[in-house]
Coordinates of C-alpha atoms in Angstrom, one line a residue:
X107 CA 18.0 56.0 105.9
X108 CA 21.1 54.4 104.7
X109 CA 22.8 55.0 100.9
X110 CA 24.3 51.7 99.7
X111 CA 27.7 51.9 98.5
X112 CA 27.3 51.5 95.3
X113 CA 24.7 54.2 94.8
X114 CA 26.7 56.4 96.6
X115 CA 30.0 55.5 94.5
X116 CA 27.7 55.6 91.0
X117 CA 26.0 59.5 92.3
X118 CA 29.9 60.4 93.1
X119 CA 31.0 59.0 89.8
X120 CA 28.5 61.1 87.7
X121 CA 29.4 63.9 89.7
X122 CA 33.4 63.1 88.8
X123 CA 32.7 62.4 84.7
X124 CA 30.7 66.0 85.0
X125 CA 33.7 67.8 86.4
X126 CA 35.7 66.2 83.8
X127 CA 33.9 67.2 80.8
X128 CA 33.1 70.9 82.1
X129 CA 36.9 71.3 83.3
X130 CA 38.4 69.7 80.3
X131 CA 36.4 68.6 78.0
X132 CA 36.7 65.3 78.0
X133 CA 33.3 62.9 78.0
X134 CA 32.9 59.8 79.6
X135 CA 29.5 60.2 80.8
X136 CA 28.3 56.8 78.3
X137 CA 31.3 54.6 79.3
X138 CA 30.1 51.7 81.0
X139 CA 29.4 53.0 84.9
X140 CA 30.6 49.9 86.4
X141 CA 34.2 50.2 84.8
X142 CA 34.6 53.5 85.4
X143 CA 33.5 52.6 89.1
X144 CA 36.3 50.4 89.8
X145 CA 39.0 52.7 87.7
X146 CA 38.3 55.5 89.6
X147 CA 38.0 54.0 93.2
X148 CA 41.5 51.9 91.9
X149 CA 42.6 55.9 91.7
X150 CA 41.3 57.1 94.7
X151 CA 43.2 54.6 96.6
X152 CA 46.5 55.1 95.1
X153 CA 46.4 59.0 96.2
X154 CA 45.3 57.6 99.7
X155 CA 41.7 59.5 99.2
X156 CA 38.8 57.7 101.1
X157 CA 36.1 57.9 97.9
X158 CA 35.5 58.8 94.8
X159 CA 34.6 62.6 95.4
X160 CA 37.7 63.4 97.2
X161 CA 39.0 63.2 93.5
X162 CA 37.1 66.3 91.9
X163 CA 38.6 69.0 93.8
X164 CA 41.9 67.6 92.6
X165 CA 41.2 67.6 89.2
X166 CA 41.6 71.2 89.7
X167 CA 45.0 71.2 90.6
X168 CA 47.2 68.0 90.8
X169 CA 48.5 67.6 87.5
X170 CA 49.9 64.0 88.2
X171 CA 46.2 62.5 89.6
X172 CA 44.3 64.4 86.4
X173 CA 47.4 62.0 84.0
X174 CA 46.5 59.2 86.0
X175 CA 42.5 59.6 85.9
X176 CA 43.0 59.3 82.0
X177 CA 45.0 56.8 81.8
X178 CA 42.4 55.0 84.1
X179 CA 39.5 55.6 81.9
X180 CA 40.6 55.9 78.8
X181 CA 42.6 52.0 79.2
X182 CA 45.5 52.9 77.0
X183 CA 46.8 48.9 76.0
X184 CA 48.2 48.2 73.4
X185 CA 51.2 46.4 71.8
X186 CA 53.1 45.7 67.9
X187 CA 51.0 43.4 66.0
X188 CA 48.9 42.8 69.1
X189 CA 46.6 39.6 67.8
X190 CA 49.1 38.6 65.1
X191 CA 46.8 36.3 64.1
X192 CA 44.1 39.2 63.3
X193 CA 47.0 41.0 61.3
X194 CA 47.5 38.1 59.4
X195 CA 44.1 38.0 58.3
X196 CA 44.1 41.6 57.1
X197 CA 47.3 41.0 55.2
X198 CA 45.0 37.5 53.2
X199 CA 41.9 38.9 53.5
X200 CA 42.2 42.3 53.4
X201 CA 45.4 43.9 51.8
X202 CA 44.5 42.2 48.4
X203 CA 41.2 44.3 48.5
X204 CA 42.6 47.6 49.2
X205 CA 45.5 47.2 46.4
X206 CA 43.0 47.7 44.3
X207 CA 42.3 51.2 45.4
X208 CA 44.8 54.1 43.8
X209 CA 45.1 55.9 47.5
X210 CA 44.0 54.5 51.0
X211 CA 42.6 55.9 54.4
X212 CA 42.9 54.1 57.4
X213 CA 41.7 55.0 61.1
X214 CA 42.8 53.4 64.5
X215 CA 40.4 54.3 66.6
X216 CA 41.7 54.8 70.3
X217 CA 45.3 54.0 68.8
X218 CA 46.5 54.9 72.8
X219 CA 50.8 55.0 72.4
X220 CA 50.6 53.7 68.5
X221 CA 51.9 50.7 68.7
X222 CA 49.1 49.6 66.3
X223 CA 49.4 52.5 63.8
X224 CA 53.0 51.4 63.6
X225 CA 52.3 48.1 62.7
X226 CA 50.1 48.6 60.0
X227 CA 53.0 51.5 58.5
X228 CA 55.2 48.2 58.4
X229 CA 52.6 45.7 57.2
X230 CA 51.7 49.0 54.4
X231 CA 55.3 48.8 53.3
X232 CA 55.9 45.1 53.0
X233 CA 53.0 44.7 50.9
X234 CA 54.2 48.0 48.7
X235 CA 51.0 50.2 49.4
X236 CA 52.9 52.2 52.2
X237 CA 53.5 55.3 49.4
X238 CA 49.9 55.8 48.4
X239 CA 48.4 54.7 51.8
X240 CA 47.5 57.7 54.7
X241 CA 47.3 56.4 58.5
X242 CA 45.1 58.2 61.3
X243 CA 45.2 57.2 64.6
X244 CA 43.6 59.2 67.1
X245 CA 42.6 58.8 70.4
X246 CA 40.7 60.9 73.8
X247 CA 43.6 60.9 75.6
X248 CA 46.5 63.9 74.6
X249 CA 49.1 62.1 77.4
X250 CA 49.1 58.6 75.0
X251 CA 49.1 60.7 72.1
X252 CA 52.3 62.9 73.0
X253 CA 53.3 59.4 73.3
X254 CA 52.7 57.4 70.0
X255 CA 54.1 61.0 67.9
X256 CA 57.3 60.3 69.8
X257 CA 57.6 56.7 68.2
X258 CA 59.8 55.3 71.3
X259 CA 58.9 52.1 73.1
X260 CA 60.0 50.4 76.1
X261 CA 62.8 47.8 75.5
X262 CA 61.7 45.2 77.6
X263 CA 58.4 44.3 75.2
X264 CA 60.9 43.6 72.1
X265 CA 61.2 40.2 72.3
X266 CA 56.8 39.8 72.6
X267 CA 56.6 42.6 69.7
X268 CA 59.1 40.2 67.6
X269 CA 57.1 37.2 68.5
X270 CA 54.1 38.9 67.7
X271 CA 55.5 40.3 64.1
X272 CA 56.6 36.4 62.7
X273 CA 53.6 35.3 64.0
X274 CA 51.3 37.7 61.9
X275 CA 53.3 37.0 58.8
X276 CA 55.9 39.9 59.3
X277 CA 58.5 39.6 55.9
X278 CA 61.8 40.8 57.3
X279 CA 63.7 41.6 60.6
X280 CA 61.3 43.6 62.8
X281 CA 64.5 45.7 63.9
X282 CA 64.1 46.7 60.8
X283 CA 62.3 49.6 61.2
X284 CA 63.8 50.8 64.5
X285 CA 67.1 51.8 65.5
X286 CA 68.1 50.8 69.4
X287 CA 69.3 53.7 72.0
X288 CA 70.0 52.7 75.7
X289 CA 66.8 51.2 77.1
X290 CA 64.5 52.2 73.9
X291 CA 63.8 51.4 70.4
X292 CA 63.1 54.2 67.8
X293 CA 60.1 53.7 64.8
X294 CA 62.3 54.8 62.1
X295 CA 62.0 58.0 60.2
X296 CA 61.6 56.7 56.9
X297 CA 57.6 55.4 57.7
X298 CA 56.4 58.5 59.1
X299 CA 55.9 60.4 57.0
X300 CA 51.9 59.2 56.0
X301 CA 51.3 58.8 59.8
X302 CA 48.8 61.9 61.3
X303 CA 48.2 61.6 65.3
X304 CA 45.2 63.7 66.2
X305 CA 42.6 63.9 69.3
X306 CA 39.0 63.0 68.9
X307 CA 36.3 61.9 71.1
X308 CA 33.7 59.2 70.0
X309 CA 31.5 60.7 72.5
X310 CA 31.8 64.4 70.8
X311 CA 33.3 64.6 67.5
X312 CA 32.2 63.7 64.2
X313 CA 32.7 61.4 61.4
X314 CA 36.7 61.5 60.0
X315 CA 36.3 61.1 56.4
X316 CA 36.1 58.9 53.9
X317 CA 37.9 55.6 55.1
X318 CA 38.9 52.5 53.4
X319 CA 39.9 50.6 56.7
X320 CA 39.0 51.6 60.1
X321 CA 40.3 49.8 63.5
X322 CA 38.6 49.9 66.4
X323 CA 39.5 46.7 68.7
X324 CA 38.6 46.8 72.5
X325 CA 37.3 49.7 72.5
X326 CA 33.7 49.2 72.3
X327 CA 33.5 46.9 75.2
X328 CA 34.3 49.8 77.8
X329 CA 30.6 52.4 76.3
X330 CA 27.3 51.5 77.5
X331 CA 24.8 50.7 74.5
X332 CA 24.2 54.5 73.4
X333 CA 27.6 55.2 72.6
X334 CA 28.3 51.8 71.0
X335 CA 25.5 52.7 68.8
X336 CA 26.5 56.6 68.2
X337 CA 30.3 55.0 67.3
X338 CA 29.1 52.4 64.7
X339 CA 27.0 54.9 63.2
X340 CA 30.2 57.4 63.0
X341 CA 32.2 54.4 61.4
X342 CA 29.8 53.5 58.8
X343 CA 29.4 57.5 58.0
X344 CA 33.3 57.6 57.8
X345 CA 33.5 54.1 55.4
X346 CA 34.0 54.2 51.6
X347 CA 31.9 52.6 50.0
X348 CA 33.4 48.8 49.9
X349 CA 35.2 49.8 53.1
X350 CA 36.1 47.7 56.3
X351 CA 35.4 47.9 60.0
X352 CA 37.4 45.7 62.5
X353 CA 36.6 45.0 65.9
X354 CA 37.7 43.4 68.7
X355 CA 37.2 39.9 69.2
X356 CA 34.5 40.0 72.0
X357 CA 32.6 43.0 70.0
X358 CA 30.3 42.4 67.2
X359 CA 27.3 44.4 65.9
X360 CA 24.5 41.9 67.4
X361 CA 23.5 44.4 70.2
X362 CA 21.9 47.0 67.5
X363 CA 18.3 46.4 66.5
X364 CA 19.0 48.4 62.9
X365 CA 22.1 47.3 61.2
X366 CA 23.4 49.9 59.5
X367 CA 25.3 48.2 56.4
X368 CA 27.9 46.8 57.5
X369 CA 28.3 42.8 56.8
X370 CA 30.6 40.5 58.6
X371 CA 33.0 39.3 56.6
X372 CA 35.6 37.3 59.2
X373 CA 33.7 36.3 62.2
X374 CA 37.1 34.8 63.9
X375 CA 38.5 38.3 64.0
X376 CA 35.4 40.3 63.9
X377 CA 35.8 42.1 60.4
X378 CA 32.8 43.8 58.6
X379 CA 32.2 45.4 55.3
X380 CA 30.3 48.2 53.9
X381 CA 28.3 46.6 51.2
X382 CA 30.0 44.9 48.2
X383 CA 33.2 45.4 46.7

């Protein structure tokens, strides 16, 4: 009796997220099967393995394939002001609402290198909240993380992440807020200092306390409909009262029967809010 290959791939897979979370901890066993599917035969390729499987006995050993596996999954894109249109809209739509709050949270969900953190620390600081504002971004992956605590980006995306910044309404010079050395630029010190990196799983941890704004844009897109569901939830436990939730563009809250709360309040950019202001 013949297995067809994509029964065989999804029964490898499972076996593959398993090993994962018992070796590391890390869960991906609601992302959506078909995704990971392709990422990890992508993988298997590159390191010239024949199917998924081959990959679980390296886990155990090959540091370089285990950084590339999370990488895979975890789809760490990102870039300054990415949307500029959406950060516009938070700096009409939303910015006026949180200066009326004495001290303000905000979360980026699967923040990946940063570059999104960043940009709200310079959009915080042109509108003067940056001084009574705190910024989370956190994310499964500890690779990306190392990454956006080290504040240094590639010099070849300048020009797109200066485009990007005077498109979303950006007040200054983006250069700015970064100093230039050889092929990098450098988030400077000065808007650090109310930044906080940490690692947290959707999948796993709990709520992340009591939020004014909280950013989760393409990540939704990549759990099957448990997890989207067990995420929303978390986000609405982790709003103020008043707060806002922003989602990517091709996410909404339409797939769950229950609504928790949480009204839309921009449908171009997907922004909701938790009850009235």
């Amino acid at each position: 009796m013949s297995v067809k290959v994509e029964d065989k791939e999804l029964l490898e897979l499972e076996l593959l997220t398993q090993a994962i979370k018992m070796l590391y901890g890390w869960d991906f066993g609601q992302y959506k099967k078909e995704s990971l599917r392709r990422s990890a035969n992508r993988l298997a390729s590159k390191h010239n393995l024949k199917n998924i499987s081959e990959l679980i006995p390296k886990l155990f050993c090959n540091e370089l394939l285990l950084n590339d596996l999370l990488n895979c999954f975890s789809i760490p894109v990102t870039e300054m002001f990415r949307d500029p249109g959406f950060f516009l809209t938070l700096r009409k739509k939303i910015i006026p609402i949180l200066k009326t709050y004495p001290f303000i949270k905000i979360w980026h969900v699967g923040c990946a290198s940063g570059q999104e953190v960043y940009s709200m620390a310079i959009l915080l600081h042109e509108e003067g909240m940056y001084d009574r504002a705190r910024i989370y971004g956190t994310d499964i992956n500890p690779l990306q993380l190392k990454k956006a605590k080290e504040g240094i980006f590639e010099v070849d995306q300048l020009d797109v992440y200066k485009e990007n910044y005077y498109k979303s309404g950006g007040k200054h010079d983006l250069m700015d807020y970064f100093s230039l050395k050889y092929d990098a630029f450098i988030f400077n010190n000065k808007l650090r200092k109310n930044i906080f990196f940490f690692e947290h799983n959707i999948a796993q941890d709990h709520a992340f306390g009591e939020m004014n704004l909280i950013l989760c844009r393409n990540v939704l897109i990549y759990f099957d409909a448990t997890l989207q569901c067990r995420a929303i939830n978390l986000f609405n436990e982790s709003l103020c009262f008043g707060g806002a939730l922003c989602l990517g563009v091709k996410e909404s809250l339409d797939f769950m029967s229950i609504n928790p709360g949480l009204e839309l309040f921009d449908k171009e950019w997907k922004i909701y809010k938790k009850g009235f202001v």
